[in-house]
Amino acid sequence: MARKVQEFESINPDKVGLYTCGPTVYNYAHIGNFRAYTFEDILCRTLRLAGYEVKQVMNLTDVDDKTIRDSQKENLPLKEFTARYIKAFFEDLAKLRIHPAAVYPAATEHIAEMIELIGKLFEKGYAYCAEDKSVYFAIDKFPAYGKLANIDRENQRAGVRIKTDEYAKDSVADFALWKAWDEKDGDVVWDSPWGKGRPGWHIECSAMAMKYLGATFDIHTGGIDNMFPHHEDEIAQSEGANECKYVNYWLHCAHLMVNGEKMSKSLGNFFTLRDLEAQGRSGREIRYVLMGTHYRKKLNFTFDALDQAREALRKFDDCFVRLSAAGGDGSADSAAQETAAKAIEAFKSAMFDDLNTAEASAAIYSLLHEANKLLAAEGLSGQGAGYLLDAFRTFDKVWACLDVDAALQADNSIPSEIEAMAAARVEARKNKNWAESDRLRDEIKSLGYVVEDVPGGGYRLKKL
């Protein structure tokens, strides 16, 4: 709301309450959605790195016009229809290494809380009932409306699509708290003091956020398109009901573009995670790309970027395996320890500065460069290499795609007979038996592996 970087102070020392606008579960989430969820994951991970205990709440919108419409198209009960996409959403989060939220409240399981909140708004004079028994929020009664999006009150809902049947309300700018039952809603209906119907979208988030985080909490996140009207409406109804500040810090993620254009099905550049997986892309690579731009800047998603991510991650894997095989005399260990400490400090400094992922990435790549230099100098022992590996592990508490230990485990999955031949080749080289060394190298290759020599007399095995 301040539109500037501020020093963060949590309401409760060492604890953070954070609410995230989650998916509307009528289809598979697309990569634009996951750009926002990845940013929010980075935020939570960074807060934990800073020592905070984070309670993240991410809602699931499982009742709205789209979920009702599409469940009816498939002739399925709403709950059965949305359960399919909720399950898929959680699978996708896991593939992108997005840490689970503490709570995933579903709208349909919190109708009572929404009705109670609407009741408070009636008591405070903010809500009114229209002729069709829908309930609306009178924004003229809330003078601070527009403070988040910094909009002109005279044109505050210009450009926002308004259903023609909502003109029964007192003002075209007012928004729905409760939608009266319509025959197209079928059996998706709940009783309320104002008549049968279902909640409006905005009231869902306010009611669930307040239930799990309280009337005032630390951070609210979402995509930039959520800022208005959704988040503006949340503020109005929450602060109107509770007469206190709703959220202390708002963070919004900019849009994702595909090849420089807005993602849309008509342009053929609309992708879900499953679409990309079918093309051989991994969740690890996709996450790497989604982190490639600061959250407040538009991210241009390209297949070239995915290719670059694959190559970059391969270089990290290669470095990790070489570090694990380091067997030098230790003359470079103190330099490694100092280099690792400086890299961690630079990484934290960047991430604690409004999630400056560009500077943090520079710190990571700087350490990769220095690690390769130290390996080439052949003075790095296992202990010295450990300092560097631990630094990469620290980075991965936030990055979550470097996968140090996974790379080492994959390297350790080489069959024992291949390992034995590689070890015998090391002995042959020590004895300057070059013919035997070459024979073993060729035999290893014939079995589908390549052996690479590393500084210090070690080796690395890779599948061809």
CSV table of C-alpha atoms in Angstrom, one decimal:
chain,number,residue,atom,x,y,z
A,1,MET,CA,0.0,0.0,0.0
A,2,ALA,CA,3.0,2.3,0.6
A,3,ARG,CA,4.4,1.6,-2.9
A,4,LYS,CA,7.9,1.6,-1.5
A,5,VAL,CA,10.2,-0.9,0.1
A,6,GLN,CA,9.6,-0.8,3.9
A,7,GLU,CA,11.3,-2.4,6.8
A,8,PHE,CA,9.3,-5.5,7.8
A,9,GLU,CA,8.0,-5.7,11.4
A,10,SER,CA,5.7,-8.6,12.2
A,11,ILE,CA,2.8,-8.3,14.6
A,12,ASN,CA,4.1,-11.1,16.8
A,13,PRO,CA,7.9,-11.4,17.3
A,14,ASP,CA,9.5,-14.1,15.1
A,15,LYS,CA,6.1,-15.1,13.7
A,16,VAL,CA,4.4,-14.2,10.4
A,17,GLY,CA,0.8,-14.6,9.4
A,18,LEU,CA,0.5,-14.7,5.6
A,19,TYR,CA,-2.5,-15.1,3.3
A,20,THR,CA,-2.3,-16.2,-0.3
A,21,CYS,CA,-5.1,-16.0,-2.9
A,22,GLY,CA,-5.2,-19.6,-4.2
A,23,PRO,CA,-6.7,-21.2,-7.3
A,24,THR,CA,-10.2,-21.3,-8.5
A,25,VAL,CA,-10.4,-25.1,-9.0
A,26,TYR,CA,-12.3,-25.5,-12.3
A,27,ASN,CA,-9.3,-26.5,-14.4
A,28,TYR,CA,-5.6,-27.2,-14.2
A,29,ALA,CA,-3.6,-24.2,-13.0
A,30,HIS,CA,-1.4,-22.6,-15.7
A,31,ILE,CA,2.2,-21.4,-15.5
A,32,GLY,CA,1.0,-17.8,-15.0
A,33,ASN,CA,-0.7,-18.9,-11.8
A,34,PHE,CA,2.4,-20.8,-10.8
A,35,ARG,CA,4.6,-17.7,-11.3
A,36,ALA,CA,2.6,-16.2,-8.4
A,37,TYR,CA,2.7,-19.3,-6.3
A,38,THR,CA,6.4,-19.7,-6.8
A,39,PHE,CA,7.0,-16.1,-5.8
A,40,GLU,CA,4.9,-16.6,-2.6
A,41,ASP,CA,6.9,-19.8,-1.9
A,42,ILE,CA,10.2,-17.8,-2.2
A,43,LEU,CA,8.7,-15.2,0.1
A,44,CYS,CA,7.8,-17.8,2.8
A,45,ARG,CA,11.2,-19.5,2.4
A,46,THR,CA,13.0,-16.2,2.8
A,47,LEU,CA,11.1,-15.3,5.9
A,48,ARG,CA,12.0,-18.7,7.4
A,49,LEU,CA,15.7,-18.2,6.4
A,50,ALA,CA,15.4,-14.9,8.4
A,51,GLY,CA,14.3,-16.9,11.4
A,52,TYR,CA,10.5,-16.4,11.3
A,53,GLU,CA,7.9,-19.0,11.9
A,54,VAL,CA,5.5,-18.6,9.0
A,55,LYS,CA,1.9,-19.6,9.0
A,56,GLN,CA,0.7,-19.4,5.4
A,57,VAL,CA,-3.0,-19.8,4.5
A,58,MET,CA,-3.9,-20.4,0.9
A,59,ASN,CA,-7.6,-20.6,0.0
A,60,LEU,CA,-9.2,-22.8,-2.5
A,61,THR,CA,-12.1,-21.2,-4.4
A,62,ASP,CA,-14.3,-24.2,-5.0
A,63,VAL,CA,-17.6,-22.4,-5.7
A,64,ASP,CA,-18.1,-19.6,-8.2
A,65,ASP,CA,-19.6,-19.1,-11.7
A,66,LYS,CA,-16.9,-21.1,-13.4
A,67,THR,CA,-16.9,-24.1,-11.1
A,68,ILE,CA,-20.7,-24.3,-11.3
A,69,ARG,CA,-20.7,-23.9,-15.0
A,70,ASP,CA,-18.1,-26.5,-15.8
A,71,SER,CA,-19.3,-29.1,-13.2
A,72,GLN,CA,-22.7,-28.9,-14.9
A,73,LYS,CA,-21.1,-29.4,-18.3
A,74,GLU,CA,-19.6,-32.7,-17.1
A,75,ASN,CA,-22.8,-33.6,-15.2
A,76,LEU,CA,-20.9,-34.0,-11.9
A,77,PRO,CA,-21.6,-32.8,-8.4
A,78,LEU,CA,-19.7,-29.7,-7.6
A,79,LYS,CA,-17.6,-31.3,-4.9
A,80,GLU,CA,-16.6,-34.3,-7.1
A,81,PHE,CA,-15.7,-32.0,-10.0
A,82,THR,CA,-13.5,-29.6,-7.9
A,83,ALA,CA,-11.8,-32.5,-6.0
A,84,ARG,CA,-10.2,-33.5,-9.3
A,85,TYR,CA,-8.5,-30.2,-9.7
A,86,ILE,CA,-7.6,-29.7,-6.1
A,87,LYS,CA,-5.7,-33.0,-6.3
A,88,ALA,CA,-4.0,-31.9,-9.5
A,89,PHE,CA,-3.1,-28.6,-7.9
A,90,PHE,CA,-1.4,-30.2,-5.0
A,91,GLU,CA,0.5,-32.5,-7.3
A,92,ASP,CA,1.7,-29.5,-9.3
A,93,LEU,CA,2.8,-27.7,-6.2
A,94,ALA,CA,4.9,-30.7,-5.2
A,95,LYS,CA,6.6,-30.9,-8.7
A,96,LEU,CA,7.5,-27.2,-8.4
A,97,ARG,CA,9.0,-27.8,-4.9
A,98,ILE,CA,6.5,-25.3,-3.4
A,99,HIS,CA,6.4,-25.8,0.4
A,100,PRO,CA,2.9,-26.7,1.6
A,101,ALA,CA,0.8,-23.9,3.3
A,102,ALA,CA,-0.2,-24.5,6.9
A,103,VAL,CA,-3.9,-24.4,5.9
A,104,TYR,CA,-5.8,-24.8,2.6
A,105,PRO,CA,-9.3,-23.7,3.5
A,106,ALA,CA,-12.0,-24.4,0.9
A,107,ALA,CA,-14.8,-21.9,0.4
A,108,THR,CA,-17.6,-24.4,0.6
A,109,GLU,CA,-16.4,-25.5,4.0
A,110,HIS,CA,-16.6,-22.0,5.5
A,111,ILE,CA,-20.0,-20.8,4.5
A,112,ALA,CA,-21.0,-20.2,8.1
A,113,GLU,CA,-18.1,-17.9,8.7
A,114,MET,CA,-19.0,-15.9,5.5
A,115,ILE,CA,-22.6,-15.5,6.7
A,116,GLU,CA,-21.4,-14.4,10.1
A,117,LEU,CA,-19.2,-11.8,8.5
A,118,ILE,CA,-22.0,-10.5,6.2
A,119,GLY,CA,-24.1,-10.2,9.3
A,120,LYS,CA,-21.5,-7.9,10.9
A,121,LEU,CA,-21.6,-5.7,7.8
A,122,PHE,CA,-25.3,-5.4,8.1
A,123,GLU,CA,-24.9,-4.4,11.8
A,124,LYS,CA,-22.3,-1.7,10.8
A,125,GLY,CA,-24.4,-0.3,8.0
A,126,TYR,CA,-22.2,-1.4,5.1
A,127,ALA,CA,-24.4,-4.2,3.7
A,128,TYR,CA,-27.9,-4.0,2.1
A,129,CYS,CA,-30.2,-6.5,0.5
A,130,ALA,CA,-31.4,-6.0,-3.1
A,131,GLU,CA,-34.8,-6.9,-4.4
A,132,ASP,CA,-33.6,-10.3,-5.6
A,133,LYS,CA,-32.3,-11.1,-2.1
A,134,SER,CA,-28.6,-10.6,-3.2
A,135,VAL,CA,-26.5,-8.8,-0.6
A,136,TYR,CA,-24.2,-5.9,-1.6
A,137,PHE,CA,-21.5,-3.8,0.0
A,138,ALA,CA,-22.2,-0.1,-0.2
A,139,ILE,CA,-18.8,1.3,-1.0
A,140,ASP,CA,-19.9,4.9,-0.5
A,141,LYS,CA,-20.2,4.1,3.2
A,142,PHE,CA,-16.5,3.2,3.3
A,143,PRO,CA,-14.5,6.5,2.5
A,144,ALA,CA,-11.1,4.7,2.3
A,145,TYR,CA,-12.2,2.6,-0.6
A,146,GLY,CA,-9.5,2.7,-3.3
A,147,LYS,CA,-6.5,3.2,-1.0
A,148,LEU,CA,-4.8,0.0,-2.0
A,149,ALA,CA,-5.1,0.4,-5.8
A,150,ASN,CA,-4.8,4.2,-5.5
A,151,ILE,CA,-7.8,4.8,-7.7
A,152,ASP,CA,-10.0,7.8,-8.3
A,153,ARG,CA,-13.2,7.3,-6.4
A,154,GLU,CA,-15.2,8.8,-9.3
A,155,ASN,CA,-14.0,6.1,-11.7
A,156,GLN,CA,-13.2,3.5,-9.1
A,157,ARG,CA,-14.7,0.5,-10.9
A,158,ALA,CA,-14.2,1.7,-14.5
A,159,GLY,CA,-13.3,-1.2,-16.7
A,160,VAL,CA,-14.4,-3.8,-14.2
A,161,ARG,CA,-16.9,-6.2,-15.8
A,162,ILE,CA,-20.3,-6.0,-14.1
A,163,LYS,CA,-23.1,-8.5,-14.7
A,164,THR,CA,-26.2,-6.9,-16.2
A,165,ASP,CA,-28.3,-8.5,-13.5
A,166,GLU,CA,-26.4,-6.6,-10.8
A,167,TYR,CA,-28.0,-3.3,-11.7
A,168,ALA,CA,-30.6,-4.0,-9.1
A,169,LYS,CA,-28.1,-2.7,-6.5
A,170,ASP,CA,-28.1,0.8,-5.2
A,171,SER,CA,-24.9,1.7,-7.1
A,172,VAL,CA,-23.2,0.1,-10.0
A,173,ALA,CA,-19.9,0.3,-8.1
A,174,ASP,CA,-21.2,-1.9,-5.2
A,175,PHE,CA,-20.0,-5.4,-5.0
A,176,ALA,CA,-21.8,-8.7,-4.1
A,177,LEU,CA,-21.4,-10.2,-0.7
A,178,TRP,CA,-24.1,-12.9,-1.2
A,179,LYS,CA,-25.5,-13.9,-4.6
A,180,ALA,CA,-29.2,-14.9,-4.6
A,181,TRP,CA,-29.9,-18.4,-6.0
A,182,ASP,CA,-30.4,-18.5,-9.7
A,183,GLU,CA,-31.8,-21.5,-11.6
A,184,LYS,CA,-28.5,-21.9,-13.4
A,185,ASP,CA,-26.9,-22.5,-10.1
A,186,GLY,CA,-28.7,-25.8,-9.9
A,187,ASP,CA,-28.3,-27.5,-6.5
A,188,VAL,CA,-25.3,-25.3,-5.5
A,189,VAL,CA,-27.1,-23.3,-2.8
A,190,TRP,CA,-27.0,-22.5,0.9
A,191,ASP,CA,-29.6,-21.0,3.3
A,192,SER,CA,-28.9,-17.6,4.8
A,193,PRO,CA,-30.9,-15.0,6.7
A,194,TRP,CA,-31.4,-13.1,3.4
A,195,GLY,CA,-32.5,-16.1,1.4
A,196,LYS,CA,-31.0,-19.0,-0.5
A,197,GLY,CA,-27.8,-18.4,-2.5
A,198,ARG,CA,-24.0,-18.5,-2.3
A,199,PRO,CA,-21.2,-16.3,-1.2
A,200,GLY,CA,-19.5,-13.7,-3.4
A,201,TRP,CA,-15.8,-14.3,-4.2
A,202,HIS,CA,-14.4,-11.4,-2.1
A,203,ILE,CA,-16.2,-12.4,1.1
A,204,GLU,CA,-14.7,-15.9,0.9
A,205,CYS,CA,-11.1,-14.6,1.3
A,206,SER,CA,-11.9,-12.2,4.1
A,207,ALA,CA,-13.8,-14.8,6.2
A,208,MET,CA,-11.2,-17.5,5.8
A,209,ALA,CA,-8.2,-15.1,6.4
A,210,MET,CA,-9.8,-13.8,9.6
A,211,LYS,CA,-10.6,-17.3,10.8
A,212,TYR,CA,-7.0,-18.6,10.5
A,213,LEU,CA,-5.0,-15.4,10.9
A,214,GLY,CA,-7.1,-13.0,12.9
A,215,ALA,CA,-8.7,-9.6,12.2
A,216,THR,CA,-5.3,-8.1,11.4
A,217,PHE,CA,-2.3,-10.0,10.0
A,218,ASP,CA,1.1,-9.4,8.5
A,219,ILE,CA,1.2,-10.1,4.8
A,220,HIS,CA,-1.3,-10.7,2.0
A,221,THR,CA,-0.1,-11.8,-1.4
A,222,GLY,CA,-1.5,-12.4,-4.9
A,223,GLY,CA,-1.2,-11.6,-8.5
A,224,ILE,CA,-1.3,-8.0,-9.7
A,225,ASP,CA,-4.7,-8.7,-11.2
A,226,ASN,CA,-6.0,-9.4,-7.7
A,227,MET,CA,-5.2,-5.9,-6.5
A,228,PHE,CA,-8.4,-4.4,-7.9
A,229,PRO,CA,-11.2,-5.1,-7.3
A,230,HIS,CA,-10.6,-8.3,-5.3
A,231,HIS,CA,-8.1,-7.1,-2.7
A,232,GLU,CA,-9.7,-3.6,-2.5
A,233,ASP,CA,-13.0,-5.2,-1.8
A,234,GLU,CA,-11.4,-7.5,0.9
A,235,ILE,CA,-10.1,-4.4,2.7
A,236,ALA,CA,-13.4,-2.7,2.6
A,237,GLN,CA,-15.5,-5.5,4.0
A,238,SER,CA,-12.8,-6.7,6.5
A,239,GLU,CA,-12.1,-3.2,7.9
A,240,GLY,CA,-15.7,-2.3,7.8
A,241,ALA,CA,-16.7,-5.3,9.9
A,242,ASN,CA,-13.8,-5.3,12.4
A,243,GLU,CA,-13.0,-1.5,12.5
A,244,CYS,CA,-9.3,-2.2,12.5
A,245,LYS,CA,-6.5,-2.5,9.9
A,246,TYR,CA,-6.8,-5.7,7.8
A,247,VAL,CA,-3.3,-6.3,6.5
A,248,ASN,CA,0.0,-4.6,7.2
A,249,TYR,CA,1.9,-5.5,4.0
A,250,TRP,CA,0.6,-6.2,0.5
A,251,LEU,CA,2.8,-7.9,-2.1
A,252,HIS,CA,1.7,-8.4,-5.7
A,253,CYS,CA,3.4,-10.4,-8.4
A,254,ALA,CA,3.5,-9.1,-12.0
A,255,HIS,CA,2.2,-10.9,-15.0
A,256,LEU,CA,3.9,-13.8,-16.8
A,257,MET,CA,4.3,-13.3,-20.6
A,258,VAL,CA,5.0,-16.1,-23.1
A,259,ASN,CA,7.5,-15.1,-25.8
A,260,GLY,CA,6.7,-11.5,-25.1
A,261,GLU,CA,2.9,-11.9,-25.4
A,262,LYS,CA,0.1,-12.3,-22.9
A,263,MET,CA,-0.7,-15.9,-22.4
A,264,SER,CA,-3.9,-17.0,-24.1
A,265,LYS,CA,-5.4,-20.1,-25.6
A,266,SER,CA,-6.2,-18.2,-28.8
A,267,LEU,CA,-2.5,-17.5,-29.4
A,268,GLY,CA,-1.6,-21.1,-28.7
A,269,ASN,CA,0.8,-20.0,-25.9
A,270,PHE,CA,-1.2,-21.2,-22.9
A,271,PHE,CA,0.5,-23.8,-20.9
A,272,THR,CA,-0.2,-25.9,-17.8
A,273,LEU,CA,2.5,-27.7,-15.9
A,274,ARG,CA,1.3,-30.9,-17.5
A,275,ASP,CA,1.7,-29.4,-21.0
A,276,LEU,CA,5.3,-28.7,-20.3
A,277,GLU,CA,6.0,-32.0,-18.7
A,278,ALA,CA,4.6,-33.7,-21.8
A,279,GLN,CA,7.4,-31.9,-23.7
A,280,GLY,CA,10.1,-33.3,-21.4
A,281,ARG,CA,10.4,-30.4,-19.1
A,282,SER,CA,10.9,-31.0,-15.4
A,283,GLY,CA,9.4,-29.2,-12.5
A,284,ARG,CA,12.9,-28.3,-11.4
A,285,GLU,CA,13.6,-26.5,-14.7
A,286,ILE,CA,10.3,-24.7,-14.7
A,287,ARG,CA,10.8,-23.5,-11.2
A,288,TYR,CA,14.2,-22.2,-12.1
A,289,VAL,CA,12.7,-20.1,-15.0
A,290,LEU,CA,9.8,-18.9,-12.8
A,291,MET,CA,12.3,-17.4,-10.4
A,292,GLY,CA,14.2,-15.6,-13.2
A,293,THR,CA,12.8,-12.1,-12.7
A,294,HIS,CA,12.0,-10.0,-9.7
A,295,TYR,CA,8.4,-10.6,-8.6
A,296,ARG,CA,7.3,-7.0,-9.3
A,297,LYS,CA,8.5,-7.2,-13.0
A,298,LYS,CA,6.9,-9.0,-15.8
A,299,LEU,CA,8.4,-12.4,-16.5
A,300,ASN,CA,8.9,-13.4,-20.2
A,301,PHE,CA,8.6,-17.2,-20.3
A,302,THR,CA,10.3,-18.9,-23.3
A,303,PHE,CA,11.4,-22.3,-24.3
A,304,ASP,CA,14.9,-21.0,-24.8
A,305,ALA,CA,14.8,-20.0,-21.1
A,306,LEU,CA,13.9,-23.6,-20.3
A,307,ASP,CA,16.8,-24.9,-22.3
A,308,GLN,CA,19.1,-22.5,-20.5
A,309,ALA,CA,17.7,-23.7,-17.2
A,310,ARG,CA,18.5,-27.3,-18.0
A,311,GLU,CA,22.1,-26.4,-19.0
A,312,ALA,CA,22.5,-24.2,-15.9
A,313,LEU,CA,21.3,-26.9,-13.5
A,314,ARG,CA,23.5,-29.5,-15.3
A,315,LYS,CA,26.5,-27.3,-14.5
A,316,PHE,CA,25.5,-27.1,-10.8
A,317,ASP,CA,25.1,-30.9,-10.7
A,318,ASP,CA,28.5,-31.3,-12.2
A,319,CYS,CA,30.1,-29.0,-9.7
A,320,PHE,CA,28.4,-30.7,-6.8
A,321,VAL,CA,29.6,-34.1,-7.8
A,322,ARG,CA,33.1,-32.9,-8.4
A,323,LEU,CA,33.1,-31.2,-5.0
A,324,SER,CA,32.0,-34.5,-3.4
A,325,ALA,CA,35.0,-36.2,-5.0
A,326,ALA,CA,37.5,-33.6,-4.0
A,327,GLY,CA,40.7,-35.2,-2.5
A,328,GLY,CA,43.3,-32.4,-2.4
A,329,ASP,CA,45.8,-31.6,0.3
A,330,GLY,CA,43.5,-28.9,2.0
A,331,SER,CA,45.7,-25.9,1.0
A,332,ALA,CA,42.6,-24.3,-0.4
A,333,ASP,CA,40.2,-25.1,2.4
A,334,SER,CA,40.5,-21.8,4.3
A,335,ALA,CA,39.8,-19.9,1.0
A,336,ALA,CA,36.8,-22.1,0.4
A,337,GLN,CA,35.4,-21.4,3.9
A,338,GLU,CA,35.8,-17.7,3.5
A,339,THR,CA,34.3,-17.8,0.0
A,340,ALA,CA,31.3,-19.8,1.2
A,341,ALA,CA,30.6,-17.4,4.1
A,342,LYS,CA,30.8,-14.3,1.9
A,343,ALA,CA,28.5,-15.9,-0.7
A,344,ILE,CA,25.9,-16.8,2.0
A,345,GLU,CA,26.1,-13.2,3.3
A,346,ALA,CA,25.6,-11.8,-0.2
A,347,PHE,CA,22.7,-14.1,-0.9
A,348,LYS,CA,20.9,-13.3,2.4
A,349,SER,CA,21.4,-9.6,1.9
A,350,ALA,CA,19.9,-9.8,-1.6
A,351,MET,CA,16.9,-11.9,-0.6
A,352,PHE,CA,16.2,-9.7,2.5
A,353,ASP,CA,16.0,-6.7,0.2
A,354,ASP,CA,12.5,-7.1,-1.2
A,355,LEU,CA,13.4,-10.6,-2.6
A,356,ASN,CA,16.1,-9.3,-4.9
A,357,THR,CA,16.4,-12.6,-6.8
A,358,ALA,CA,18.7,-11.1,-9.5
A,359,GLU,CA,21.4,-10.2,-6.9
A,360,ALA,CA,20.8,-13.5,-5.1
A,361,SER,CA,21.4,-15.4,-8.3
A,362,ALA,CA,24.6,-13.4,-8.9
A,363,ALA,CA,25.8,-14.6,-5.5
A,364,ILE,CA,25.0,-18.2,-6.4
A,365,TYR,CA,26.8,-18.0,-9.7
A,366,SER,CA,29.7,-16.3,-8.2
A,367,LEU,CA,30.1,-19.2,-5.8
A,368,LEU,CA,29.8,-21.7,-8.6
A,369,HIS,CA,32.6,-19.9,-10.4
A,370,GLU,CA,34.8,-19.8,-7.4
A,371,ALA,CA,34.1,-23.5,-6.6
A,372,ASN,CA,35.2,-24.5,-10.0
A,373,LYS,CA,38.4,-22.4,-9.7
A,374,LEU,CA,39.2,-24.0,-6.3
A,375,LEU,CA,38.6,-27.4,-7.8
A,376,ALA,CA,40.9,-26.7,-10.7
A,377,ALA,CA,43.7,-25.6,-8.3
A,378,GLU,CA,43.6,-29.2,-6.8
A,379,GLY,CA,44.1,-28.0,-3.2
A,380,LEU,CA,40.5,-28.6,-2.0
A,381,SER,CA,40.0,-31.4,0.6
A,382,GLY,CA,36.7,-33.1,1.4
A,383,GLN,CA,36.3,-30.7,4.3
A,384,GLY,CA,36.9,-27.6,2.2
A,385,ALA,CA,34.5,-28.9,-0.4
A,386,GLY,CA,32.0,-29.4,2.4
A,387,TYR,CA,32.0,-25.6,3.1
A,388,LEU,CA,31.0,-24.9,-0.5
A,389,LEU,CA,28.4,-27.7,-0.6
A,390,ASP,CA,26.8,-26.4,2.6
A,391,ALA,CA,26.6,-22.9,1.1
A,392,PHE,CA,24.7,-24.3,-1.9
A,393,ARG,CA,22.4,-26.1,0.5
A,394,THR,CA,21.7,-22.8,2.3
A,395,PHE,CA,20.8,-21.2,-1.1
A,396,ASP,CA,18.5,-24.1,-1.8
A,397,LYS,CA,16.5,-23.4,1.4
A,398,VAL,CA,15.0,-20.6,-0.8
A,399,TRP,CA,15.8,-21.7,-4.4
A,400,ALA,CA,14.6,-25.3,-3.9
A,401,CYS,CA,15.9,-26.4,-7.3
A,402,LEU,CA,19.7,-26.8,-6.9
A,403,ASP,CA,19.3,-30.2,-5.3
A,404,VAL,CA,22.8,-30.8,-4.0
A,405,ASP,CA,22.0,-34.0,-2.3
A,406,ALA,CA,19.9,-35.3,-5.1
A,407,ALA,CA,22.8,-34.8,-7.5
A,408,LEU,CA,25.1,-36.6,-5.2
A,409,GLN,CA,22.7,-39.5,-4.7
A,410,ALA,CA,22.2,-39.8,-8.4
A,411,ASP,CA,26.0,-40.0,-8.8
A,412,ASN,CA,26.1,-42.7,-6.1
A,413,SER,CA,23.6,-44.8,-8.0
A,414,ILE,CA,26.3,-46.1,-10.4
A,415,PRO,CA,26.5,-49.9,-10.4
A,416,SER,CA,29.2,-51.3,-8.2
A,417,GLU,CA,31.0,-53.1,-11.1
A,418,ILE,CA,31.3,-49.8,-12.9
A,419,GLU,CA,32.7,-48.1,-9.8
A,420,ALA,CA,35.2,-50.9,-9.5
A,421,MET,CA,36.4,-50.5,-13.0
A,422,ALA,CA,36.7,-46.7,-12.5
A,423,ALA,CA,38.7,-47.3,-9.3
A,424,ALA,CA,41.0,-49.8,-11.1
A,425,ARG,CA,41.5,-47.2,-13.8
A,426,VAL,CA,42.7,-44.7,-11.2
A,427,GLU,CA,45.3,-47.2,-10.1
A,428,ALA,CA,46.4,-47.9,-13.6
A,429,ARG,CA,46.9,-44.2,-14.2
A,430,LYS,CA,48.9,-43.9,-10.9
A,431,ASN,CA,51.1,-46.7,-12.3
A,432,LYS,CA,51.3,-45.0,-15.7
A,433,ASN,CA,49.7,-48.0,-17.3
A,434,TRP,CA,48.1,-45.9,-20.0
A,435,ALA,CA,47.0,-48.9,-22.1
A,436,GLU,CA,45.1,-50.4,-19.2
A,437,SER,CA,43.6,-47.0,-18.3
A,438,ASP,CA,42.4,-46.6,-21.9
A,439,ARG,CA,41.0,-50.2,-22.0
A,440,LEU,CA,39.0,-49.6,-18.8
A,441,ARG,CA,37.7,-46.3,-20.0
A,442,ASP,CA,36.5,-47.9,-23.2
A,443,GLU,CA,34.9,-50.8,-21.4
A,444,ILE,CA,33.1,-48.4,-19.1
A,445,LYS,CA,31.8,-46.5,-22.1
A,446,SER,CA,30.6,-49.7,-23.7
A,447,LEU,CA,28.5,-50.3,-20.7
A,448,GLY,CA,26.8,-46.9,-21.0
A,449,TYR,CA,28.9,-44.7,-18.7
A,450,VAL,CA,31.7,-42.1,-19.2
A,451,VAL,CA,34.5,-41.6,-16.7
A,452,GLU,CA,35.9,-38.1,-16.2
A,453,ASP,CA,39.1,-37.3,-14.3
A,454,VAL,CA,38.8,-34.6,-11.6
A,455,PRO,CA,41.5,-32.6,-9.8
A,456,GLY,CA,43.2,-34.4,-6.9
A,457,GLY,CA,43.2,-37.8,-8.6
A,458,GLY,CA,39.5,-38.5,-8.4
A,459,TYR,CA,37.0,-39.3,-11.0
A,460,ARG,CA,33.4,-38.8,-11.9
A,461,LEU,CA,31.0,-41.3,-13.6
A,462,LYS,CA,28.1,-40.3,-15.7
A,463,LYS,CA,25.5,-42.1,-17.7
A,464,LEU,CA,25.8,-41.5,-21.5
